[in-house]
């Protein structure tokens, strides 16, 4: 399906995916990392934050790669 989309549509789809990912990241960061009532200690909270940011970075890099791969 991605091969049939025009490049402008692919970029629009890519932007929607990135915006959704960042919104979810912000939501989880706000509810998990900065919660007063978190059951995690400080090291686990830091590891969770770094893991979330790193996975978001990898996802964005993969989407950039696939957007170039499927460019017509």
PDB file of N, H, CA, C and O in Angstrom:
ATOM      1  N   UNK A   1       0.824  -1.202   0.000  1.00  0.00           N
ATOM      2  CA  UNK A   1       0.000   0.000   0.000  1.00  0.00           C
ATOM      3  C   UNK A   1       0.866   1.263   0.000  1.00  0.00           C
ATOM      4  O   UNK A   1       0.536   2.250  -0.657  1.00  0.00           O
ATOM      5  N   UNK A   2       1.973   1.221   0.740  1.00  0.00           N
ATOM      6  H   UNK A   2       2.241   0.418   1.274  1.00  0.00           H
ATOM      7  CA  UNK A   2       2.836   2.403   0.779  1.00  0.00           C
ATOM      8  C   UNK A   2       3.436   2.719  -0.581  1.00  0.00           C
ATOM      9  O   UNK A   2       3.716   3.878  -0.889  1.00  0.00           O
ATOM     10  N   UNK A   3       3.636   1.678  -1.403  1.00  0.00           N
ATOM     11  H   UNK A   3       3.409   0.736  -1.153  1.00  0.00           H
ATOM     12  CA  UNK A   3       4.238   1.918  -2.709  1.00  0.00           C
ATOM     13  C   UNK A   3       3.304   2.689  -3.634  1.00  0.00           C
ATOM     14  O   UNK A   3       3.770   3.364  -4.552  1.00  0.00           O
ATOM     15  N   UNK A   4       1.994   2.603  -3.411  1.00  0.00           N
ATOM     16  H   UNK A   4       1.615   2.055  -2.665  1.00  0.00           H
ATOM     17  CA  UNK A   4       1.034   3.283  -4.277  1.00  0.00           C
ATOM     18  C   UNK A   4       0.776   4.719  -3.853  1.00  0.00           C
ATOM     19  O   UNK A   4       0.207   5.495  -4.621  1.00  0.00           O
ATOM     20  N   UNK A   5       1.182   5.085  -2.647  1.00  0.00           N
ATOM     21  H   UNK A   5       1.643   4.455  -2.023  1.00  0.00           H
ATOM     22  CA  UNK A   5       0.960   6.449  -2.180  1.00  0.00           C
ATOM     23  C   UNK A   5       1.959   7.400  -2.829  1.00  0.00           C
ATOM     24  O   UNK A   5       3.100   7.028  -3.106  1.00  0.00           O
ATOM     25  N   UNK A   6       1.517   8.622  -3.063  1.00  0.00           N
ATOM     26  H   UNK A   6       0.590   8.923  -2.838  1.00  0.00           H
ATOM     27  CA  UNK A   6       2.458   9.641  -3.533  1.00  0.00           C
ATOM     28  C   UNK A   6       3.403   9.984  -2.392  1.00  0.00           C
ATOM     29  O   UNK A   6       3.115   9.713  -1.226  1.00  0.00           O
ATOM     30  N   UNK A   7       4.528  10.580  -2.742  1.00  0.00           N
ATOM     31  H   UNK A   7       4.762  10.800  -3.689  1.00  0.00           H
ATOM     32  CA  UNK A   7       5.522  10.897  -1.716  1.00  0.00           C
ATOM     33  C   UNK A   7       4.960  11.869  -0.676  1.00  0.00           C
ATOM     34  O   UNK A   7       5.247  11.734   0.513  1.00  0.00           O
ATOM     35  N   UNK A   8       4.169  12.839  -1.112  1.00  0.00           N
ATOM     36  H   UNK A   8       3.937  12.949  -2.078  1.00  0.00           H
ATOM     37  CA  UNK A   8       3.579  13.800  -0.167  1.00  0.00           C
ATOM     38  C   UNK A   8       2.648  13.086   0.812  1.00  0.00           C
ATOM     39  O   UNK A   8       2.591  13.441   1.990  1.00  0.00           O
ATOM     40  N   UNK A   9       1.916  12.077   0.325  1.00  0.00           N
ATOM     41  H   UNK A   9       1.962  11.788  -0.631  1.00  0.00           H
ATOM     42  CA  UNK A   9       1.043  11.313   1.218  1.00  0.00           C
ATOM     43  C   UNK A   9       1.852  10.464   2.189  1.00  0.00           C
ATOM     44  O   UNK A   9       1.459  10.284   3.342  1.00  0.00           O
ATOM     45  N   UNK A  10       2.984   9.941   1.719  1.00  0.00           N
ATOM     46  H   UNK A  10       3.303  10.087   0.782  1.00  0.00           H
ATOM     47  CA  UNK A  10       3.850   9.162   2.608  1.00  0.00           C
ATOM     48  C   UNK A  10       4.405  10.038   3.727  1.00  0.00           C
ATOM     49  O   UNK A  10       4.453   9.623   4.885  1.00  0.00           O
ATOM     50  N   UNK A  11       4.822  11.251   3.373  1.00  0.00           N
ATOM     51  H   UNK A  11       4.784  11.589   2.433  1.00  0.00           H
ATOM     52  CA  UNK A  11       5.346  12.171   4.385  1.00  0.00           C
ATOM     53  C   UNK A  11       4.250  12.551   5.379  1.00  0.00           C
ATOM     54  O   UNK A  11       4.506  12.643   6.580  1.00  0.00           O
ATOM     55  N   UNK A  12       3.045  12.768   4.888  1.00  0.00           N
ATOM     56  H   UNK A  12       2.837  12.693   3.913  1.00  0.00           H
ATOM     57  CA  UNK A  12       1.934  13.101   5.769  1.00  0.00           C
ATOM     58  C   UNK A  12       1.649  11.950   6.732  1.00  0.00           C
ATOM     59  O   UNK A  12       1.427  12.168   7.923  1.00  0.00           O
ATOM     60  N   UNK A  13       1.658  10.725   6.208  1.00  0.00           N
ATOM     61  H   UNK A  13       1.839  10.548   5.241  1.00  0.00           H
ATOM     62  CA  UNK A  13       1.449   9.547   7.048  1.00  0.00           C
ATOM     63  C   UNK A  13       2.572   9.420   8.070  1.00  0.00           C
ATOM     64  O   UNK A  13       2.326   9.113   9.237  1.00  0.00           O
ATOM     65  N   UNK A  14       3.801   9.655   7.630  1.00  0.00           N
ATOM     66  H   UNK A  14       4.001   9.904   6.683  1.00  0.00           H
ATOM     67  CA  UNK A  14       4.956   9.600   8.519  1.00  0.00           C
ATOM     68  C   UNK A  14       4.832  10.636   9.644  1.00  0.00           C
ATOM     69  O   UNK A  14       5.113  10.336  10.804  1.00  0.00           O
ATOM     70  N   UNK A  15       4.411  11.852   9.291  1.00  0.00           N
ATOM     71  H   UNK A  15       4.182  12.096   8.349  1.00  0.00           H
ATOM     72  CA  UNK A  15       4.234  12.897  10.304  1.00  0.00           C
ATOM     73  C   UNK A  15       3.162  12.518  11.315  1.00  0.00           C
ATOM     74  O   UNK A  15       3.311  12.786  12.507  1.00  0.00           O
ATOM     75  N   UNK A  16       2.079  11.894  10.849  1.00  0.00           N
ATOM     76  H   UNK A  16       1.957  11.676   9.881  1.00  0.00           H
ATOM     77  CA  UNK A  16       1.030  11.453  11.764  1.00  0.00           C
ATOM     78  C   UNK A  16       1.541  10.388  12.736  1.00  0.00           C
ATOM     79  O   UNK A  16       1.211  10.402  13.922  1.00  0.00           O
ATOM     80  N   UNK A  17       2.349   9.469  12.213  1.00  0.00           N
ATOM     81  H   UNK A  17       2.617   9.457  11.249  1.00  0.00           H
ATOM     82  CA  UNK A  17       2.891   8.408  13.066  1.00  0.00           C
ATOM     83  C   UNK A  17       3.842   8.985  14.102  1.00  0.00           C
ATOM     84  O   UNK A  17       3.799   8.602  15.271  1.00  0.00           O
ATOM     85  N   UNK A  18       4.694   9.899  13.682  1.00  0.00           N
ATOM     86  H   UNK A  18       4.730  10.211  12.732  1.00  0.00           H
ATOM     87  CA  UNK A  18       5.642  10.513  14.619  1.00  0.00           C
ATOM     88  C   UNK A  18       4.904  11.315  15.687  1.00  0.00           C
ATOM     89  O   UNK A  18       5.240  11.240  16.869  1.00  0.00           O
ATOM     90  N   UNK A  19       3.899  12.082  15.268  1.00  0.00           N
ATOM     91  H   UNK A  19       3.627  12.143  14.308  1.00  0.00           H
ATOM     92  CA  UNK A  19       3.130  12.865  16.236  1.00  0.00           C
ATOM     93  C   UNK A  19       2.420  11.959  17.236  1.00  0.00           C
ATOM     94  O   UNK A  19       2.367  12.268  18.427  1.00  0.00           O
ATOM     95  N   UNK A  20       1.877  10.849  16.760  1.00  0.00           N
ATOM     96  H   UNK A  20       1.920  10.598  15.793  1.00  0.00           H
ATOM     97  CA  UNK A  20       1.204   9.898  17.658  1.00  0.00           C
ATOM     98  C   UNK A  20       2.196   9.281  18.637  1.00  0.00           C
ATOM     99  O   UNK A  20       1.905   9.142  19.824  1.00  0.00           O
ATOM    100  N   UNK A  21       3.371   8.914  18.128  1.00  0.00           N
ATOM    101  H   UNK A  21       3.608   9.028  17.163  1.00  0.00           H
ATOM    102  CA  UNK A  21       4.389   8.317  18.987  1.00  0.00           C
ATOM    103  C   UNK A  21       4.847   9.292  20.066  1.00  0.00           C
ATOM    104  O   UNK A  21       4.977   8.918  21.231  1.00  0.00           O
ATOM    105  N   UNK A  22       5.088  10.533  19.679  1.00  0.00           N
ATOM    106  H   UNK A  22       4.982  10.837  18.732  1.00  0.00           H
ATOM    107  CA  UNK A  22       5.529  11.523  20.663  1.00  0.00           C
ATOM    108  C   UNK A  22       4.431  11.838  21.678  1.00  0.00           C
ATOM    109  O   UNK A  22       4.713  12.073  22.853  1.00  0.00           O
ATOM    110  N   UNK A  23       3.176  11.842  21.217  1.00  0.00           N
ATOM    111  H   UNK A  23       2.947  11.651  20.262  1.00  0.00           H
ATOM    112  CA  UNK A  23       2.071  12.070  22.148  1.00  0.00           C
ATOM    113  C   UNK A  23       1.974  10.935  23.157  1.00  0.00           C
ATOM    114  O   UNK A  23       1.770  11.179  24.346  1.00  0.00           O
ATOM    115  N   UNK A  24       2.119   9.695  22.694  1.00  0.00           N
ATOM    116  H   UNK A  24       2.285   9.497  21.728  1.00  0.00           H
ATOM    117  CA  UNK A  24       2.091   8.550  23.616  1.00  0.00           C
ATOM    118  C   UNK A  24       3.272   8.596  24.570  1.00  0.00           C
ATOM    119  O   UNK A  24       3.129   8.302  25.757  1.00  0.00           O
ATOM    120  N   UNK A  25       4.436   8.963  24.056  1.00  0.00           N
ATOM    121  H   UNK A  25       4.552   9.202  23.092  1.00  0.00           H
ATOM    122  CA  UNK A  25       5.623   9.076  24.901  1.00  0.00           C
ATOM    123  C   UNK A  25       5.395  10.123  25.991  1.00  0.00           C
ATOM    124  O   UNK A  25       5.736   9.901  27.153  1.00  0.00           O
ATOM    125  N   UNK A  26       4.818  11.264  25.610  1.00  0.00           N
ATOM    126  H   UNK A  26       4.541  11.444  24.666  1.00  0.00           H
ATOM    127  CA  UNK A  26       4.537  12.316  26.579  1.00  0.00           C
ATOM    128  C   UNK A  26       3.513  11.847  27.611  1.00  0.00           C
ATOM    129  O   UNK A  26       3.642  12.131  28.802  1.00  0.00           O
ATOM    130  N   UNK A  27       2.499  11.129  27.143  1.00  0.00           N
ATOM    131  H   UNK A  27       2.395  10.898  26.176  1.00  0.00           H
ATOM    132  CA  UNK A  27       1.475  10.621  28.055  1.00  0.00           C
ATOM    133  C   UNK A  27       2.070   9.665  29.069  1.00  0.00           C
ATOM    134  O   UNK A  27       1.816   9.787  30.267  1.00  0.00           O
ATOM    135  N   UNK A  28       2.879   8.693  28.586  1.00  0.00           N
ATOM    136  H   UNK A  28       3.086   8.594  27.613  1.00  0.00           H
ATOM    137  CA  UNK A  28       3.466   7.725  29.496  1.00  0.00           C
ATOM    138  C   UNK A  28       4.498   8.381  30.408  1.00  0.00           C
ATOM    139  O   UNK A  28       4.616   8.009  31.576  1.00  0.00           O
ATOM    140  N   UNK A  29       5.238   9.345  29.892  1.00  0.00           N
ATOM    141  H   UNK A  29       5.142   9.647  28.944  1.00  0.00           H
ATOM    142  CA  UNK A  29       6.209  10.044  30.737  1.00  0.00           C
ATOM    143  C   UNK A  29       5.496  10.784  31.855  1.00  0.00           C
ATOM    144  O   UNK A  29       5.944  10.775  33.002  1.00  0.00           O
ATOM    145  N   UNK A  30       4.387  11.423  31.518  1.00  0.00           N
ATOM    146  H   UNK A  30       4.023  11.431  30.587  1.00  0.00           H
ATOM    147  CA  UNK A  30       3.654  12.178  32.533  1.00  0.00           C
ATOM    148  C   UNK A  30       2.999  11.296  33.560  1.00  0.00           C
ATOM    149  O   UNK A  30       2.939  11.660  34.734  1.00  0.00           O
ATOM    150  N   UNK A  31       2.500  10.138  33.150  1.00  0.00           N
ATOM    151  H   UNK A  31       2.548   9.843  32.196  1.00  0.00           H
ATOM    152  CA  UNK A  31       1.767   9.309  34.103  1.00  0.00           C
ATOM    153  C   UNK A  31       2.664   8.359  34.874  1.00  0.00           C
ATOM    154  O   UNK A  31       2.373   8.028  36.024  1.00  0.00           O
ATOM    155  N   UNK A  32       3.768   7.909  34.247  1.00  0.00           N
ATOM    156  H   UNK A  32       4.004   8.178  33.314  1.00  0.00           H
ATOM    157  CA  UNK A  32       4.608   6.920  34.919  1.00  0.00           C
ATOM    158  C   UNK A  32       5.831   7.563  35.569  1.00  0.00           C
ATOM    159  O   UNK A  32       6.113   7.327  36.744  1.00  0.00           O
ATOM    160  N   UNK A  33       6.560   8.383  34.792  1.00  0.00           N
ATOM    161  H   UNK A  33       6.331   8.574  33.838  1.00  0.00           H
ATOM    162  CA  UNK A  33       7.853   8.845  35.282  1.00  0.00           C
ATOM    163  C   UNK A  33       7.728   9.918  36.357  1.00  0.00           C
ATOM    164  O   UNK A  33       8.525   9.957  37.295  1.00  0.00           O
ATOM    165  N   UNK A  34       6.728  10.790  36.221  1.00  0.00           N
ATOM    166  H   UNK A  34       6.081  10.758  35.460  1.00  0.00           H
ATOM    167  CA  UNK A  34       6.658  11.926  37.124  1.00  0.00           C
ATOM    168  C   UNK A  34       5.524  11.806  38.132  1.00  0.00           C
ATOM    169  O   UNK A  34       5.096  12.805  38.710  1.00  0.00           O
ATOM    170  N   UNK A  35       5.037  10.587  38.346  1.00  0.00           N
ATOM    171  H   UNK A  35       5.385   9.775  37.877  1.00  0.00           H
ATOM    172  CA  UNK A  35       3.960  10.384  39.301  1.00  0.00           C
ATOM    173  C   UNK A  35       4.518  10.402  40.727  1.00  0.00           C
ATOM    174  O   UNK A  35       5.547   9.789  41.012  1.00  0.00           O
ATOM    175  N   UNK A  36       3.827  11.111  41.608  1.00  0.00           N
ATOM    176  H   UNK A  36       2.991  11.609  41.377  1.00  0.00           H
ATOM    177  CA  UNK A  36       4.244  11.130  43.015  1.00  0.00           C
ATOM    178  C   UNK A  36       4.093   9.756  43.652  1.00  0.00           C
ATOM    179  O   UNK A  36       4.852   9.391  44.550  1.00  0.00           O
ATOM    180  N   UNK A  37       3.126   9.014  43.188  1.00  0.00           N
ATOM    181  H   UNK A  37       2.510   9.311  42.459  1.00  0.00           H
ATOM    182  CA  UNK A  37       2.775   7.755  43.839  1.00  0.00           C
ATOM    183  C   UNK A  37       3.402   6.565  43.134  1.00  0.00           C
ATOM    184  O   UNK A  37       2.921   5.439  43.258  1.00  0.00           O
ATOM    185  N   UNK A  38       4.474   6.814  42.393  1.00  0.00           N
ATOM    186  H   UNK A  38       4.865   7.729  42.292  1.00  0.00           H
ATOM    187  CA  UNK A  38       5.136   5.742  41.662  1.00  0.00           C
ATOM    188  C   UNK A  38       5.748   4.745  42.637  1.00  0.00           C
ATOM    189  O   UNK A  38       6.321   5.119  43.660  1.00  0.00           O
ATOM    190  N   UNK A  39       5.614   3.470  42.295  1.00  0.00           N
ATOM    191  H   UNK A  39       5.148   3.166  41.463  1.00  0.00           H
ATOM    192  CA  UNK A  39       6.202   2.418  43.126  1.00  0.00           C
ATOM    193  C   UNK A  39       7.644   2.120  42.736  1.00  0.00           C
ATOM    194  O   UNK A  39       8.313   1.316  43.385  1.00  0.00           O
ATOM    195  N   UNK A  40       8.121   2.766  41.678  1.00  0.00           N
ATOM    196  H   UNK A  40       7.577   3.419  41.150  1.00  0.00           H
ATOM    197  CA  UNK A  40       9.485   2.529  41.220  1.00  0.00           C
ATOM    198  C   UNK A  40      10.464   3.384  42.013  1.00  0.00           C
ATOM    199  O   UNK A  40      10.147   4.508  42.404  1.00  0.00           O
ATOM    200  N   UNK A  41      11.636   2.851  42.242  1.00  0.00           N
ATOM    201  H   UNK A  41      11.893   1.938  41.925  1.00  0.00           H
ATOM    202  CA  UNK A  41      12.643   3.690  42.875  1.00  0.00           C
ATOM    203  C   UNK A  41      13.309   4.567  41.808  1.00  0.00           C
ATOM    204  O   UNK A  41      12.965   4.486  40.629  1.00  0.00           O
ATOM    205  N   UNK A  42      14.245   5.391  42.222  1.00  0.00           N
ATOM    206  H   UNK A  42      14.525   5.457  43.180  1.00  0.00           H
ATOM    207  CA  UNK A  42      14.811   6.393  41.318  1.00  0.00           C
ATOM    208  C   UNK A  42      15.565   5.768  40.143  1.00  0.00           C
ATOM    209  O   UNK A  42      15.461   6.259  39.019  1.00  0.00           O
ATOM    210  N   UNK A  43      16.319   4.697  40.382  1.00  0.00           N
ATOM    211  H   UNK A  43      16.404   4.298  41.295  1.00  0.00           H
ATOM    212  CA  UNK A  43      17.079   4.066  39.301  1.00  0.00           C
ATOM    213  C   UNK A  43      16.163   3.415  38.280  1.00  0.00           C
ATOM    214  O   UNK A  43      16.414   3.508  37.078  1.00  0.00           O
ATOM    215  N   UNK A  44      15.092   2.749  38.744  1.00  0.00           N
ATOM    216  H   UNK A  44      14.888   2.674  39.720  1.00  0.00           H
ATOM    217  CA  UNK A  44      14.159   2.114  37.814  1.00  0.00           C
ATOM    218  C   UNK A  44      13.422   3.162  36.991  1.00  0.00           C
ATOM    219  O   UNK A  44      13.163   2.951  35.806  1.00  0.00           O
ATOM    220  N   UNK A  45      13.084   4.285  37.608  1.00  0.00           N
ATOM    221  H   UNK A  45      13.295   4.456  38.571  1.00  0.00           H
ATOM    222  CA  UNK A  45      12.404   5.363  36.893  1.00  0.00           C
ATOM    223  C   UNK A  45      13.309   5.946  35.812  1.00  0.00           C
ATOM    224  O   UNK A  45      12.857   6.207  34.697  1.00  0.00           O
ATOM    225  N   UNK A  46      14.584   6.150  36.136  1.00  0.00           N
ATOM    226  H   UNK A  46      14.951   5.938  37.042  1.00  0.00           H
ATOM    227  CA  UNK A  46      15.530   6.678  35.156  1.00  0.00           C
ATOM    228  C   UNK A  46      15.721   5.696  34.006  1.00  0.00           C
ATOM    229  O   UNK A  46      15.774   6.098  32.843  1.00  0.00           O
ATOM    230  N   UNK A  47      15.826   4.404  34.331  1.00  0.00           N
ATOM    231  H   UNK A  47      15.783   4.078  35.276  1.00  0.00           H
ATOM    232  CA  UNK A  47      15.994   3.391  33.281  1.00  0.00           C
ATOM    233  C   UNK A  47      14.766   3.339  32.378  1.00  0.00           C
ATOM    234  O   UNK A  47      14.891   3.192  31.162  1.00  0.00           O
ATOM    235  N   UNK A  48      13.595   3.457  32.964  1.00  0.00           N
ATOM    236  H   UNK A  48      13.493   3.577  33.952  1.00  0.00           H
ATOM    237  CA  UNK A  48      12.363   3.448  32.167  1.00  0.00           C
ATOM    238  C   UNK A  48      12.312   4.661  31.244  1.00  0.00           C
ATOM    239  O   UNK A  48      11.907   4.544  30.087  1.00  0.00           O
ATOM    240  N   UNK A  49      12.718   5.818  31.748  1.00  0.00           N
ATOM    241  H   UNK A  49      13.047   5.912  32.687  1.00  0.00           H
ATOM    242  CA  UNK A  49      12.723   7.027  30.925  1.00  0.00           C
ATOM    243  C   UNK A  49      13.701   6.936  29.776  1.00  0.00           C
ATOM    244  O   UNK A  49      13.366   7.297  28.648  1.00  0.00           O
ATOM    245  N   UNK A  50      14.910   6.458  30.046  1.00  0.00           N
ATOM    246  H   UNK A  50      15.182   6.164  30.963  1.00  0.00           H
ATOM    247  CA  UNK A  50      15.914   6.324  28.997  1.00  0.00           C
ATOM    248  C   UNK A  50      15.470   5.285  27.975  1.00  0.00           C
ATOM    249  O   UNK A  50      15.652   5.485  26.774  1.00  0.00           O
ATOM    250  N   UNK A  51      14.894   4.188  28.429  1.00  0.00           N
ATOM    251  H   UNK A  51      14.746   4.025  29.405  1.00  0.00           H
ATOM    252  CA  UNK A  51      14.404   3.162  27.510  1.00  0.00           C
ATOM    253  C   UNK A  51      13.280   3.674  26.633  1.00  0.00           C
ATOM    254  O   UNK A  51      13.228   3.359  25.444  1.00  0.00           O
ATOM    255  N   UNK A  52      12.381   4.456  27.201  1.00  0.00           N
ATOM    256  H   UNK A  52      12.423   4.712  28.167  1.00  0.00           H
ATOM    257  CA  UNK A  52      11.276   5.018  26.428  1.00  0.00           C
ATOM    258  C   UNK A  52      11.790   5.981  25.369  1.00  0.00           C
ATOM    259  O   UNK A  52      11.359   5.924  24.217  1.00  0.00           O
ATOM    260  N   UNK A  53      12.706   6.865  25.748  1.00  0.00           N
ATOM    261  H   UNK A  53      13.056   6.911  26.684  1.00  0.00           H
ATOM    262  CA  UNK A  53      13.264   7.819  24.786  1.00  0.00           C
ATOM    263  C   UNK A  53      14.054   7.111  23.695  1.00  0.00           C
ATOM    264  O   UNK A  53      13.968   7.478  22.524  1.00  0.00           O
ATOM    265  N   UNK A  54      14.829   6.093  24.080  1.00  0.00           N
ATOM    266  H   UNK A  54      14.899   5.795  25.032  1.00  0.00           H
ATOM    267  CA  UNK A  54      15.631   5.373  23.095  1.00  0.00           C
ATOM    268  C   UNK A  54      14.745   4.613  22.109  1.00  0.00           C
ATOM    269  O   UNK A  54      15.012   4.611  20.908  1.00  0.00           O
ATOM    270  N   UNK A  55      13.681   3.963  22.618  1.00  0.00           N
ATOM    271  H   UNK A  55      13.463   3.964  23.594  1.00  0.00           H
ATOM    272  CA  UNK A  55      12.792   3.235  21.710  1.00  0.00           C
ATOM    273  C   UNK A  55      12.057   4.191  20.783  1.00  0.00           C
ATOM    274  O   UNK A  55      11.821   3.865  19.620  1.00  0.00           O
ATOM    275  N   UNK A  56      11.692   5.374  21.286  1.00  0.00           N
ATOM    276  H   UNK A  56      11.884   5.639  22.231  1.00  0.00           H
ATOM    277  CA  UNK A  56      11.064   6.380  20.426  1.00  0.00           C
ATOM    278  C   UNK A  56      12.030   6.837  19.343  1.00  0.00           C
ATOM    279  O   UNK A  56      11.635   6.995  18.187  1.00  0.00           O
ATOM    280  N   UNK A  57      13.293   7.051  19.704  1.00  0.00           N
ATOM    281  H   UNK A  57      13.614   6.923  20.643  1.00  0.00           H
ATOM    282  CA  UNK A  57      14.309   7.449  18.737  1.00  0.00           C
ATOM    283  C   UNK A  57      14.490   6.371  17.656  1.00  0.00           C
ATOM    284  O   UNK A  57      14.567   6.683  16.468  1.00  0.00           O
ATOM    285  N   UNK A  58      14.557   5.113  18.079  1.00  0.00           N
ATOM    286  H   UNK A  58      14.494   4.860  19.044  1.00  0.00           H
ATOM    287  CA  UNK A  58      14.711   4.029  17.102  1.00  0.00           C
ATOM    288  C   UNK A  58      13.508   3.932  16.178  1.00  0.00           C
ATOM    289  O   UNK A  58      13.660   3.675  14.984  1.00  0.00           O
ATOM    290  N   UNK A  59      12.323   4.134  16.719  1.00  0.00           N
ATOM    291  H   UNK A  59      12.200   4.343  17.689  1.00  0.00           H
ATOM    292  CA  UNK A  59      11.113   4.078  15.898  1.00  0.00           C
ATOM    293  C   UNK A  59      11.116   5.199  14.858  1.00  0.00           C
ATOM    294  O   UNK A  59      10.771   4.972  13.699  1.00  0.00           O
ATOM    295  N   UNK A  60      11.501   6.395  15.266  1.00  0.00           N
ATOM    296  H   UNK A  60      11.781   6.580  16.208  1.00  0.00           H
ATOM    297  CA  UNK A  60      11.542   7.520  14.330  1.00  0.00           C
ATOM    298  C   UNK A  60      12.598   7.272  13.252  1.00  0.00           C
ATOM    299  O   UNK A  60      12.359   7.565  12.080  1.00  0.00           O
ATOM    300  N   UNK A  61      13.756   6.740  13.628  1.00  0.00           N
ATOM    301  H   UNK A  61      13.951   6.502  14.579  1.00  0.00           H
ATOM    302  CA  UNK A  61      14.786   6.437  12.635  1.00  0.00           C
ATOM    303  C   UNK A  61      14.296   5.368  11.650  1.00  0.00           C
ATOM    304  O   UNK A  61      14.571   5.455  10.453  1.00  0.00           O
ATOM    305  N   UNK A  62      13.577   4.371  12.148  1.00  0.00           N
ATOM    306  H   UNK A  62      13.354   4.301  13.121  1.00  0.00           H
ATOM    307  CA  UNK A  62      13.039   3.333  11.261  1.00  0.00           C
ATOM    308  C   UNK A  62      12.015   3.917  10.302  1.00  0.00           C
ATOM    309  O   UNK A  62      11.984   3.544   9.130  1.00  0.00           O
ATOM    310  N   UNK A  63      11.181   4.824  10.782  1.00  0.00           N
ATOM    311  H   UNK A  63      11.206   5.127  11.735  1.00  0.00           H
ATOM    312  CA  UNK A  63      10.179   5.435   9.909  1.00  0.00           C
ATOM    313  C   UNK A  63      10.847   6.306   8.841  1.00  0.00           C
ATOM    314  O   UNK A  63      10.385   6.336   7.700  1.00  0.00           O
ATOM    315  N   UNK A  64      11.912   7.007   9.187  1.00  0.00           N
ATOM    316  H   UNK A  64      12.288   6.983  10.114  1.00  0.00           H
ATOM    317  CA  UNK A  64      12.651   7.796   8.194  1.00  0.00           C
ATOM    318  C   UNK A  64      13.262   6.870   7.145  1.00  0.00           C
ATOM    319  O   UNK A  64      13.204   7.152   5.948  1.00  0.00           O
ATOM    320  N   UNK A  65      13.845   5.770   7.600  1.00  0.00           N
ATOM    321  H   UNK A  65      13.893   5.540   8.572  1.00  0.00           H
ATOM    322  CA  UNK A  65      14.437   4.814   6.672  1.00  0.00           C
ATOM    323  C   UNK A  65      13.380   4.259   5.709  1.00  0.00           C
ATOM    324  O   UNK A  65      13.607   4.195   4.501  1.00  0.00           O
ATOM    325  N   UNK A  66      12.223   3.859   6.253  1.00  0.00           N
ATOM    326  H   UNK A  66      12.039   3.911   7.235  1.00  0.00           H
ATOM    327  CA  UNK A  66      11.189   3.286   5.394  1.00  0.00           C
ATOM    328  C   UNK A  66      10.558   4.334   4.484  1.00  0.00           C
ATOM    329  O   UNK A  66      10.122   4.009   3.380  1.00  0.00           O
ATOM    330  N   UNK A  67      10.504   5.584   4.933  1.00  0.00           N
ATOM    331  H   UNK A  67      10.858   5.847   5.830  1.00  0.00           H
ATOM    332  CA  UNK A  67       9.957   6.612   4.044  1.00  0.00           C
ATOM    333  C   UNK A  67      10.881   6.832   2.840  1.00  0.00           C
ATOM    334  O   UNK A  67      10.400   7.081   1.734  1.00  0.00           O
ATOM    335  N   UNK A  68      12.206   6.743   3.043  1.00  0.00           N
ATOM    336  H   UNK A  68      12.597   6.541   3.941  1.00  0.00           H
ATOM    337  CA  UNK A  68      13.130   6.842   1.914  1.00  0.00           C
ATOM    338  C   UNK A  68      13.099   5.580   1.062  1.00  0.00           C
ATOM    339  O   UNK A  68      13.240   5.641  -0.159  1.00  0.00           O
ATOM    340  N   UNK A  69      12.915   4.445   1.710  1.00  0.00           N
ATOM    341  H   UNK A  69      12.801   4.396   2.702  1.00  0.00           H
ATOM    342  CA  UNK A  69      12.887   3.179   0.988  1.00  0.00           C
ATOM    343  C   UNK A  69      11.700   3.093   0.031  1.00  0.00           C
ATOM    344  O   UNK A  69      11.835   2.606  -1.091  1.00  0.00           O
ATOM    345  N   UNK A  70      10.536   3.568   0.479  1.00  0.00           N
ATOM    346  H   UNK A  70      10.427   3.964   1.391  1.00  0.00           H
ATOM    347  CA  UNK A  70       9.326   3.467  -0.331  1.00  0.00           C
ATOM    348  C   UNK A  70       9.063   4.715  -1.171  1.00  0.00           C
ATOM    349  O   UNK A  70       8.003   4.837  -1.785  1.00  0.00           O
ATOM    350  N   UNK A  71      10.018   5.639  -1.202  1.00  0.00           N
ATOM    351  H   UNK A  71      10.879   5.540  -0.703  1.00  0.00           H
ATOM    352  CA  UNK A  71       9.831   6.845  -2.011  1.00  0.00           C
ATOM    353  C   UNK A  71       9.812   6.479  -3.487  1.00  0.00           C
ATOM    354  O   UNK A  71      10.620   5.677  -3.957  1.00  0.00           O
ATOM    355  N   UNK A  72       8.883   7.077  -4.198  1.00  0.00           N
ATOM    356  H   UNK A  72       8.227   7.728  -3.816  1.00  0.00           H
ATOM    357  CA  UNK A  72       8.760   6.727  -5.625  1.00  0.00           C
ATOM    358  C   UNK A  72       9.594   7.654  -6.497  1.00  0.00           C
ATOM    359  O   UNK A  72       9.608   7.505  -7.719  1.00  0.00           O
TER     360      UNK A  72
END
